[in-house]
Amino acid sequence: MYNSILPEVGFVRLPDVLKVYPVSRSHWWAGVKEGRYPKPVKLGPKITAWRVDDIRDLIASSDG
């Protein structure tokens, strides 16, 4: 399902994360702050992304 959205390697921005892990933006950011979701990586002053491997691990751990 999510393989068509997530690249093999690299980073994904929040809109793509939320396509494969459907929660609200506010719920996602609260989860990041509380440590439930992976921490983002700043790629630039206004660019925040997540490592694809971290998102795949999150999905795999929630499938169980």
Tab-separated table of C-alpha atoms in Angstrom:
chain	number	residue	atom	x	y	z
A	1	MET	CA	0.000	0.000	0.000
A	2	TYR	CA	2.521	2.601	1.114
A	3	ASN	CA	5.290	1.375	-1.204
A	4	SER	CA	3.959	3.517	-4.053
A	5	ILE	CA	4.148	6.667	-1.900
A	6	LEU	CA	7.388	6.123	0.008
A	7	PRO	CA	10.697	6.138	-1.857
A	8	GLU	CA	13.208	3.322	-1.326
A	9	VAL	CA	15.631	5.591	0.538
A	10	GLY	CA	15.809	9.213	1.538
A	11	PHE	CA	13.375	11.565	3.198
A	12	VAL	CA	9.651	12.304	3.065
A	13	ARG	CA	7.770	15.464	3.901
A	14	LEU	CA	4.787	15.559	6.253
A	15	PRO	CA	2.000	15.396	3.615
A	16	ASP	CA	3.406	12.076	2.366
A	17	VAL	CA	3.890	10.774	5.910
A	18	LEU	CA	0.237	11.492	6.640
A	19	LYS	CA	-0.844	9.617	3.485
A	20	VAL	CA	0.687	6.396	4.816
A	21	TYR	CA	0.062	7.049	8.520
A	22	PRO	CA	-3.310	8.826	8.544
A	23	VAL	CA	-3.529	11.029	11.610
A	24	SER	CA	-4.141	14.761	11.829
A	25	ARG	CA	-1.220	17.174	11.598
A	26	SER	CA	-1.734	18.276	15.193
A	27	HIS	CA	-1.870	14.654	16.412
A	28	TRP	CA	1.331	13.902	14.486
A	29	TRP	CA	3.223	16.868	15.965
A	30	ALA	CA	2.001	16.036	19.468
A	31	GLY	CA	3.233	12.465	18.935
A	32	VAL	CA	6.633	13.732	17.791
A	33	LYS	CA	6.868	15.933	20.883
A	34	GLU	CA	5.902	13.010	23.170
A	35	GLY	CA	8.295	10.584	21.454
A	36	ARG	CA	5.602	8.327	19.937
A	37	TYR	CA	6.606	9.260	16.382
A	38	PRO	CA	10.066	9.732	14.846
A	39	LYS	CA	11.878	13.020	15.176
A	40	PRO	CA	12.132	15.094	12.000
A	41	VAL	CA	15.285	16.165	10.217
A	42	LYS	CA	15.756	19.785	9.163
A	43	LEU	CA	16.918	19.827	5.536
A	44	GLY	CA	16.860	23.613	5.356
A	45	PRO	CA	15.529	26.657	7.201
A	46	LYS	CA	11.947	25.911	6.125
A	47	ILE	CA	12.216	22.248	5.142
A	48	THR	CA	11.385	19.509	7.632
A	49	ALA	CA	11.326	15.848	6.643
A	50	TRP	CA	11.506	12.350	8.088
A	51	ARG	CA	13.819	9.489	7.207
A	52	VAL	CA	11.958	6.911	5.126
A	53	ASP	CA	13.415	4.099	7.248
A	54	ASP	CA	11.962	5.687	10.415
A	55	ILE	CA	8.501	5.927	8.825
A	56	ARG	CA	8.671	2.322	7.570
A	57	ASP	CA	9.652	1.179	11.080
A	58	LEU	CA	6.721	3.124	12.561
A	59	ILE	CA	4.284	1.511	10.128
A	60	ALA	CA	5.711	-1.963	10.759
A	61	SER	CA	5.473	-1.546	14.531
A	62	SER	CA	1.845	-0.374	14.344
A	63	ASP	CA	0.782	-3.226	12.027
A	64	GLY	CA	1.490	-5.853	14.669
